[in-house]
CSV table of C-alpha atoms in Angstrom, one decimal:
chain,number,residue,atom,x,y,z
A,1,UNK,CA,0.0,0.0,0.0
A,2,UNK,CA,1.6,3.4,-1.2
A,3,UNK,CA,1.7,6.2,1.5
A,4,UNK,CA,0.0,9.6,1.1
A,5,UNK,CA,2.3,12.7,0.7
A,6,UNK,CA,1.3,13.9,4.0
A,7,UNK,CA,1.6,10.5,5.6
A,8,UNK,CA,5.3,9.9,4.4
A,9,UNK,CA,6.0,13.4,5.4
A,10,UNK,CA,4.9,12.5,8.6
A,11,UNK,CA,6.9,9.6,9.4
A,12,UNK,CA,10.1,11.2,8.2
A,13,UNK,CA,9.4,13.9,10.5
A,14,UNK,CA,9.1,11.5,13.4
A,15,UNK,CA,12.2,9.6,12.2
A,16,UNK,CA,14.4,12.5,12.4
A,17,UNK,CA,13.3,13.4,15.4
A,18,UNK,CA,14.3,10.4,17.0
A,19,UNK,CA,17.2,10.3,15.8
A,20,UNK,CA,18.6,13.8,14.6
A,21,UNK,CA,20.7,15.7,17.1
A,22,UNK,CA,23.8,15.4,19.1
A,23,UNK,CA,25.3,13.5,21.5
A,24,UNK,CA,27.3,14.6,24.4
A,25,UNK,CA,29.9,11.6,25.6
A,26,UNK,CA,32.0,11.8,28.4
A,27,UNK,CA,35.1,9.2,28.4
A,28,UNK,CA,38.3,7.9,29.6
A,29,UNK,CA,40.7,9.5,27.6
A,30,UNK,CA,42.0,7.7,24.1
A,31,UNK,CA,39.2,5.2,24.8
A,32,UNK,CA,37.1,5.4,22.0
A,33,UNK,CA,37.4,4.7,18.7
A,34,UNK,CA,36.8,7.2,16.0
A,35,UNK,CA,35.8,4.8,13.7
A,36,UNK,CA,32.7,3.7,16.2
A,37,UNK,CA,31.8,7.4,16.3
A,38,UNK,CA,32.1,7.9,12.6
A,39,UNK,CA,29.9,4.7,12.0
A,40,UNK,CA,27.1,6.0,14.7
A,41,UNK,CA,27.3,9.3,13.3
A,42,UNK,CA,26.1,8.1,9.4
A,43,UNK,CA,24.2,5.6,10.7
A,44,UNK,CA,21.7,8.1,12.7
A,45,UNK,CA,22.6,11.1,11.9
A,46,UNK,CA,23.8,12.6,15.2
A,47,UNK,CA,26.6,14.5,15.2
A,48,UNK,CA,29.0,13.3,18.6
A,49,UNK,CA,31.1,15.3,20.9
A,50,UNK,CA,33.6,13.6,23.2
A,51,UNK,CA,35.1,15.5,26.0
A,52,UNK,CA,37.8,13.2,28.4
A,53,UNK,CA,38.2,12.7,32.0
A,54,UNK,CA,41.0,10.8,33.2
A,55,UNK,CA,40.0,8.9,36.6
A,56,UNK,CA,36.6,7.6,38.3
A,57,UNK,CA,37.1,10.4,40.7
A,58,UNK,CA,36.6,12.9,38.4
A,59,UNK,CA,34.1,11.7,36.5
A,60,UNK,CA,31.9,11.2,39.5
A,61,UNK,CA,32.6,14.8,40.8
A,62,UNK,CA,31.2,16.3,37.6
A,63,UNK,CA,28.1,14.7,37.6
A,64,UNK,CA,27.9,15.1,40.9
A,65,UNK,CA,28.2,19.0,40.2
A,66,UNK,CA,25.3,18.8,37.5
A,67,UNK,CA,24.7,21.2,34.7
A,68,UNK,CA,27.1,19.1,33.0
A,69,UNK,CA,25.7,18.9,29.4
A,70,UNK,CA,26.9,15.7,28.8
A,71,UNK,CA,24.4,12.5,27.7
A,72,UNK,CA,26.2,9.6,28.5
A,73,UNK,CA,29.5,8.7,30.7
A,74,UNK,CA,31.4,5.3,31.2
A,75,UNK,CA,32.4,4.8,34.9
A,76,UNK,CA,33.9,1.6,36.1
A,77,UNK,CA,32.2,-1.1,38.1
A,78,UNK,CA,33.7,0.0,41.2
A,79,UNK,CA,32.3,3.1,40.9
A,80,UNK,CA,28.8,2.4,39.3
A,81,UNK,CA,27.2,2.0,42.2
A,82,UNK,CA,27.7,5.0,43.5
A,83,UNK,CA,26.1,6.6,40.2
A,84,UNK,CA,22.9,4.7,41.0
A,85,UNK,CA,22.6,5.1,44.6
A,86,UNK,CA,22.6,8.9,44.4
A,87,UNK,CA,20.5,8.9,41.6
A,88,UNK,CA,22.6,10.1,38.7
A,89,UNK,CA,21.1,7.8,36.2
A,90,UNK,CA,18.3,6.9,34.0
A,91,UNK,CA,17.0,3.6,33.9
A,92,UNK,CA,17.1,2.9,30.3
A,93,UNK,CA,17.1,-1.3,30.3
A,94,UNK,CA,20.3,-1.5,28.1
A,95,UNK,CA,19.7,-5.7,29.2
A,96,UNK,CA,16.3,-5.3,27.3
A,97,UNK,CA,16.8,-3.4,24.4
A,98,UNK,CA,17.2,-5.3,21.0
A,99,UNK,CA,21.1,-6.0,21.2
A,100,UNK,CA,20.8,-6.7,24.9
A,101,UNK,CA,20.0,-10.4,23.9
A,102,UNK,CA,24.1,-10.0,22.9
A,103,UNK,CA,25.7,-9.2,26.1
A,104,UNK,CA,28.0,-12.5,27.1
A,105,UNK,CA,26.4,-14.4,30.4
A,106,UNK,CA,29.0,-13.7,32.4
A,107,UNK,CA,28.3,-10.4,31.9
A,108,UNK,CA,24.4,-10.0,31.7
A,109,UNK,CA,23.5,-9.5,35.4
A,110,UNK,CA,26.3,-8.1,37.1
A,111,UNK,CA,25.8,-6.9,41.1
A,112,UNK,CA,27.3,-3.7,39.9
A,113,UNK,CA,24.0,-3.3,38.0
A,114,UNK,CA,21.6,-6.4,38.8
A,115,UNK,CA,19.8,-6.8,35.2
A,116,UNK,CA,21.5,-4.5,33.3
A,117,UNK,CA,19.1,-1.8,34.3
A,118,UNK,CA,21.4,1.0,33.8
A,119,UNK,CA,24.7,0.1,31.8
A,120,UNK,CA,26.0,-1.7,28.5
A,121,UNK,CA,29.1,-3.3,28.8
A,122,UNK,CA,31.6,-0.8,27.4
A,123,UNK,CA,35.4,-2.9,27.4
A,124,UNK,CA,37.0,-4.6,30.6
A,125,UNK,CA,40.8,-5.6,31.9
A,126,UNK,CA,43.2,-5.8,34.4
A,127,UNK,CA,45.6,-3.9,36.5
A,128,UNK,CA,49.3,-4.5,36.1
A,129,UNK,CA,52.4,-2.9,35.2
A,130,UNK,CA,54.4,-2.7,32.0
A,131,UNK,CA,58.1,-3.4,31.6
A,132,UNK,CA,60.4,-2.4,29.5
A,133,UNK,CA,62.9,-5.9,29.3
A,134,UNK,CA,65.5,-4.1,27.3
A,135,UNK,CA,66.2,-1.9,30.8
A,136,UNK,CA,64.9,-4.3,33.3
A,137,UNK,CA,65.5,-8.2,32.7
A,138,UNK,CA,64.8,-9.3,36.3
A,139,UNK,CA,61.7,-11.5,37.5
A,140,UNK,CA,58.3,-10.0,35.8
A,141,UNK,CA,55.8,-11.2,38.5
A,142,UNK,CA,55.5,-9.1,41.5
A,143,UNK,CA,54.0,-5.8,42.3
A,144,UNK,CA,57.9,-5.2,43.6
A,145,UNK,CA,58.7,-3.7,40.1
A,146,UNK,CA,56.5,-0.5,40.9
A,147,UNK,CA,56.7,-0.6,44.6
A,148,UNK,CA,60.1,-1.6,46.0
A,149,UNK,CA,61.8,-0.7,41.9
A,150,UNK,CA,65.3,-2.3,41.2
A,151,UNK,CA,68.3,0.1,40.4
A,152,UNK,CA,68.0,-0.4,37.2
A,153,UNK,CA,64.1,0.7,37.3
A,154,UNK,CA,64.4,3.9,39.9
A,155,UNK,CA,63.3,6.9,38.5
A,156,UNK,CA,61.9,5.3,35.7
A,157,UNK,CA,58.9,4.0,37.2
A,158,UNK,CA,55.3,5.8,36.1
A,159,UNK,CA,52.3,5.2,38.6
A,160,UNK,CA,48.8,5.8,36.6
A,161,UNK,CA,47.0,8.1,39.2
A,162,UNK,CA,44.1,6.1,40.3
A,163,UNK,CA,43.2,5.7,43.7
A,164,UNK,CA,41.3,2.2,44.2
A,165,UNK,CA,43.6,0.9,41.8
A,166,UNK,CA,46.9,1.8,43.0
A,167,UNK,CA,46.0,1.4,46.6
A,168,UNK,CA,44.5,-2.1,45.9
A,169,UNK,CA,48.4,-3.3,44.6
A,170,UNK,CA,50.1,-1.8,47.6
A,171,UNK,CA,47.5,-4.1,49.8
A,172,UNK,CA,48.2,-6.8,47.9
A,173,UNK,CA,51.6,-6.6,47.8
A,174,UNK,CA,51.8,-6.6,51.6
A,175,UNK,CA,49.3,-9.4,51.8
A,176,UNK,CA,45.9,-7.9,52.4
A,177,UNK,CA,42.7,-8.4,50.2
A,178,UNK,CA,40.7,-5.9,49.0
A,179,UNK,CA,38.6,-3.4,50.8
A,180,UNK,CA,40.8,-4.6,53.8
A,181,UNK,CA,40.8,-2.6,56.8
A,182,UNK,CA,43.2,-4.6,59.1
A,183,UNK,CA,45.2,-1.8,60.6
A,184,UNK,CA,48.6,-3.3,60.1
A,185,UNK,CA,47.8,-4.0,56.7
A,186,UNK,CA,46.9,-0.4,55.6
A,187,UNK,CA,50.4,1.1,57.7
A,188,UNK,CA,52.3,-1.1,55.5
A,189,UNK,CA,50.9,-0.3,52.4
A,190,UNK,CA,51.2,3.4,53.1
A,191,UNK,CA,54.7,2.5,53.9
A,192,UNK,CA,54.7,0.9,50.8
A,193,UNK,CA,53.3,4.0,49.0
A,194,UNK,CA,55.3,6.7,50.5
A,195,UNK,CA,58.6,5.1,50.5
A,196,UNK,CA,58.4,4.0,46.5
A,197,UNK,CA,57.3,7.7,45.6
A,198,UNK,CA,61.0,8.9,45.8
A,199,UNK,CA,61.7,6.6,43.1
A,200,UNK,CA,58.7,7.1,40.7
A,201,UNK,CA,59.5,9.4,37.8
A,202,UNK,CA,56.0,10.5,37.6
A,203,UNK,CA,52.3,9.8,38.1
A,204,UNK,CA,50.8,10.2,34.9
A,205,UNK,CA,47.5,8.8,32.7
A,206,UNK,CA,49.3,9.3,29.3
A,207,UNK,CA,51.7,6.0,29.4
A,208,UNK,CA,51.6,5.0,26.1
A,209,UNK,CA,53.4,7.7,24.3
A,210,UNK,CA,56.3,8.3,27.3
A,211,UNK,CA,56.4,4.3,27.6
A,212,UNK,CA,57.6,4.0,23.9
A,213,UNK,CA,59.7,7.6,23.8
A,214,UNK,CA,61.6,6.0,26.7
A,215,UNK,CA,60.3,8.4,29.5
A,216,UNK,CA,59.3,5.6,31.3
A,217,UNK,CA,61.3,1.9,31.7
A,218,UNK,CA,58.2,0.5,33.6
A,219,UNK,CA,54.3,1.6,34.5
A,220,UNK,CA,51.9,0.6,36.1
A,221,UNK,CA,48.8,0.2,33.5
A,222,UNK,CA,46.1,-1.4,32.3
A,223,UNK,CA,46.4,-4.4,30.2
A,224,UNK,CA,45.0,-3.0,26.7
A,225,UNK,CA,47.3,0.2,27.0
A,226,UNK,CA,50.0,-2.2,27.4
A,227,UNK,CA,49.5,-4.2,24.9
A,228,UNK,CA,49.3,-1.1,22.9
A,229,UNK,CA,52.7,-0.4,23.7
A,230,UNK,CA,53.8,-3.8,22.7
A,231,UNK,CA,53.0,-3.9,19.4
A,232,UNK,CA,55.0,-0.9,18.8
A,233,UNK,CA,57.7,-2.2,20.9
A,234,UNK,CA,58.7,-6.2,21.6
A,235,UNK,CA,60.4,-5.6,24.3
A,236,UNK,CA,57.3,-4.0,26.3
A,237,UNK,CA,56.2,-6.7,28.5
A,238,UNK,CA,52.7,-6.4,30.8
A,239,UNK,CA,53.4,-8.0,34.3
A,240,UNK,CA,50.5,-9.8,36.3
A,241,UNK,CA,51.1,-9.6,40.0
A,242,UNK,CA,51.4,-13.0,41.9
A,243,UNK,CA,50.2,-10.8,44.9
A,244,UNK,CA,46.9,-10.1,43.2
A,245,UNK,CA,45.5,-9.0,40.3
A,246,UNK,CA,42.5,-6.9,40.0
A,247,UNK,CA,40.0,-7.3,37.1
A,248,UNK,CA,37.5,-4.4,36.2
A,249,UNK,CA,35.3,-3.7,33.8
A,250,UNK,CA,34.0,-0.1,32.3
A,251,UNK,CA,30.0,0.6,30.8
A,252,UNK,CA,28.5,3.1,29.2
A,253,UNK,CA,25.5,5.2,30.9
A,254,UNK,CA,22.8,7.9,31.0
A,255,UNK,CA,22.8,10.5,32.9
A,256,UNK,CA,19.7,12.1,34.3
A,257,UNK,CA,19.9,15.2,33.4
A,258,UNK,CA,20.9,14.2,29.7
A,259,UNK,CA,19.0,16.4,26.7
A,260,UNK,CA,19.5,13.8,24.4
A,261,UNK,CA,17.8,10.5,25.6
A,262,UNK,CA,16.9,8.6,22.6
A,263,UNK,CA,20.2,9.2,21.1
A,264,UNK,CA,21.9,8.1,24.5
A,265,UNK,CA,19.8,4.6,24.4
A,266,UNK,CA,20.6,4.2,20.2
A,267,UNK,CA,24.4,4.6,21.4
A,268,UNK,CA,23.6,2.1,24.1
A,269,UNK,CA,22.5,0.1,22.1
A,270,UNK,CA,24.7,0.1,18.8
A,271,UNK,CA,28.2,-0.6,20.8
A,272,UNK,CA,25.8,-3.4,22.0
A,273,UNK,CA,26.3,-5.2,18.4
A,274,UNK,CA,29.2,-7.4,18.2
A,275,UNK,CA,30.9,-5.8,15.0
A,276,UNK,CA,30.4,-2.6,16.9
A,277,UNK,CA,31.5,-4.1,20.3
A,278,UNK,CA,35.0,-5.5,18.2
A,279,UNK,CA,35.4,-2.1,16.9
A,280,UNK,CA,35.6,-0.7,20.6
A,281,UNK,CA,38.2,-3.5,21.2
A,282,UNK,CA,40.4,-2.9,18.0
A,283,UNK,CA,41.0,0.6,18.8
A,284,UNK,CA,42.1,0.4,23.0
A,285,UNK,CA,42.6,-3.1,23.2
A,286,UNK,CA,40.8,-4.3,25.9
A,287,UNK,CA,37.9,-6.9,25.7
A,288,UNK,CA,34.4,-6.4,25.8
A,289,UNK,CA,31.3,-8.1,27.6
A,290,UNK,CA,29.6,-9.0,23.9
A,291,UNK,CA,29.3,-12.7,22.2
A,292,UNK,CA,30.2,-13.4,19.2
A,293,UNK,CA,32.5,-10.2,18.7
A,294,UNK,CA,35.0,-12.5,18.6
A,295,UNK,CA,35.1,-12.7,15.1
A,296,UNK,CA,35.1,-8.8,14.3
A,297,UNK,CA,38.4,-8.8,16.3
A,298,UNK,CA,41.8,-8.2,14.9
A,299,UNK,CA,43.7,-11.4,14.7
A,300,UNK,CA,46.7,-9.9,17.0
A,301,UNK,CA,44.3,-9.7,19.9
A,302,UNK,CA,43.4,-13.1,19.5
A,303,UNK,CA,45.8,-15.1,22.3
A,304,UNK,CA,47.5,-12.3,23.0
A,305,UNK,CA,49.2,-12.5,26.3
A,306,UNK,CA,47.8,-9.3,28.1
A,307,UNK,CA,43.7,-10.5,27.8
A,308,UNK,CA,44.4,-14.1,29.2
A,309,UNK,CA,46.1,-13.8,33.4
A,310,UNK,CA,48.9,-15.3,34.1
A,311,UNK,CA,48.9,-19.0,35.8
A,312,UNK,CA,51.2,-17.5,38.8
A,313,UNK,CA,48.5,-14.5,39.7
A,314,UNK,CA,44.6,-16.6,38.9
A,315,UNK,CA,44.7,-17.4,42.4
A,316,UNK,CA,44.9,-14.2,44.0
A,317,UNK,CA,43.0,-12.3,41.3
A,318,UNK,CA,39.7,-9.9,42.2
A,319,UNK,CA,37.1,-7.7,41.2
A,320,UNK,CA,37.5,-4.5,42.1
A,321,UNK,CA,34.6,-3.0,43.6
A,322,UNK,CA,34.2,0.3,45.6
A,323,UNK,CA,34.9,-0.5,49.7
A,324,UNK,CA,32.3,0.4,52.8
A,325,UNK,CA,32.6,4.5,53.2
A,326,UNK,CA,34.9,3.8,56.3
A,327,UNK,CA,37.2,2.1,54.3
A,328,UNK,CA,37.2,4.6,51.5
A,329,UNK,CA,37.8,7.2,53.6
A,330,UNK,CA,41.1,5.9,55.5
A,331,UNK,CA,42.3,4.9,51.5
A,332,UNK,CA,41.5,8.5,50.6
A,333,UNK,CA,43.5,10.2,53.7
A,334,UNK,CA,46.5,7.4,52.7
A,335,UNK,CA,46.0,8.8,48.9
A,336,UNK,CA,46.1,12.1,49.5
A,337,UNK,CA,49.6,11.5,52.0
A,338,UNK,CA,50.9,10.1,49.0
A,339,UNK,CA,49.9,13.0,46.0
A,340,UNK,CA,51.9,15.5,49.0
């Protein structure tokens, strides 16, 4: 049946206006691939804008402050909660919508966010460090490299600035777990902290460039921005702690007060495909919570060495998750000792 003019004027009218716009995304820093963005762009017409925070912390304090402008954001689990609790976030069923039926099992109901109510997997790793073997040839399993560095490694050592993560591999290192509050534990790893500061040649987010200029011999990092480094250099290697290992996982949002809703849910649900999902993975390395993007992957990430933990660290490996308030509060007042 043919439409009338008036009716096909209609529907493209209400077309448009479900899709047409912007889109205001607020990220981790070279996190997201400009391919992805181009492809959503032409796909629904929305023209993106991507502003970048560089820790949890941040992120949290902006929305927090409101009047933000932004549509979406992509905290970590450990901080999720949080988001929820005070109300941050609209409940847009990512678990429900069309490419929902995609996210892996193991990532479908998540206590983070029970149901996927809130979030769509965005891309997920571990914390570790990265070595540089042509400078440092010793053992490559121990939070030691970072912590208590070897000559060869002192004032060479980069720490990423983030709190729960950094604090989580002092604890470990001295043998705590995490969110411990044992009070011998937490003087030791502020020892730990303090004392390996003097031989730390920065504490910076950008580890990727300085790491292959030679700024750095060693960092502590995520496993996709290590392997990043690798495959411009051999030599960079990405160390699993035997003292424990955190795994985390990052997902993508809507806040609130966002202008642009139904564009917020179509991103939702477009990184939800798994060709998309790959093409998140392609461009930061890391991988993601969707089946069968497997296939969509580039063939270097497939057995690479900095997606599978090693054998020595699987039994002392984690989730990270956010700690009771009392416990956050002593690891902030350790922190903030530390960035003196």
């Amino acid at each position: 049946m043919k439409l009338s003019g008036l009716m096909v004027a209609l529907f493209a009218t209400t077309t448009a206006a479900h899709a047409e716009g912007v889109l205001n995304i607020y990220n981790w820093g070279d996190y997201t691939n400009p391919e992805l963005i181009e492809k959503f762009e032409k796909t629904y017409d929305v023209k993106v804008t991507m502003t970048d925070y560089d820790s949890n912390e941040t992120a949290l304090a902006k929305a927090r402050l409101g009047n933000t402008g932004f549509d979406i954001a992509v905290p970590s689990q450990s901080h999720l909660p949080i988001w929820i609790a005070e109300g941050l976030l609209l409940e847009t069923n990512p678990g429900q919508m069309e490419n929902g039926k995609n996210i892996a099992p193991d990532w479908a109901d998540p206590d983070f966010d029970p149901g996927r109510k809130y979030s769509a997997p965005w891309q997920h790793g571990t914390i570790g460090i990265a070595v540089n073997t042509d400078v440092y040839k010793g053992p490559l399993d121990s939070w030691a490299i970072a912590f208590d560095p070897p000559a060869e490694l002192q004032g060479k050592v980069n720490v990423v600035p983030e709190m729960s993560d950094i604090i989580f591999g002092a604890i470990a290192y001295n043998g705590g777990e995490l969110c411990s509050a044992d009070e011998e534990i937490l003087k030791k790893a502020h020892a730990t902290l303090v004392n390996a500061k003097q031989h730390w040649a920065a504490m910076e987010y950008g580890t990727i460039e300085l790491m292959l200029a030679g700024d750095f011999a060693a960092t502590i990092d995520w496993n996709g921005s290590a392997m990043r480094q690798r495959l411009e250099n051999p030599a960079i290697t990405y160390v699993h702690p035997k003292e424990g290992v955190a795994t985390w996982s990052d997902n993508v949002v809507v806040l609130k007060e966002a202008q642009n809703v139904e564009n917020a849910k179509l991103f939702q649900n477009f990184i939800m495909d798994p060709e998309n999902a790959a093409l998140i993975s392609a461009f930061a390395r890391y991988a993601n919570g969707i089946a069968g993007s497997e296939e969509f992957m580039p063939e270097d990430m497939k057995g690479a060495p900095e997606l599978t933990i090693a054998e020595h660290a699987r039994a002392n490996t984690v989730n990270m998750r956010i700690c009771d308030p009392e416990v956050q509060d002593i690891y902030t007042r350790i922190w903030t000792d530390v960035l003196k």
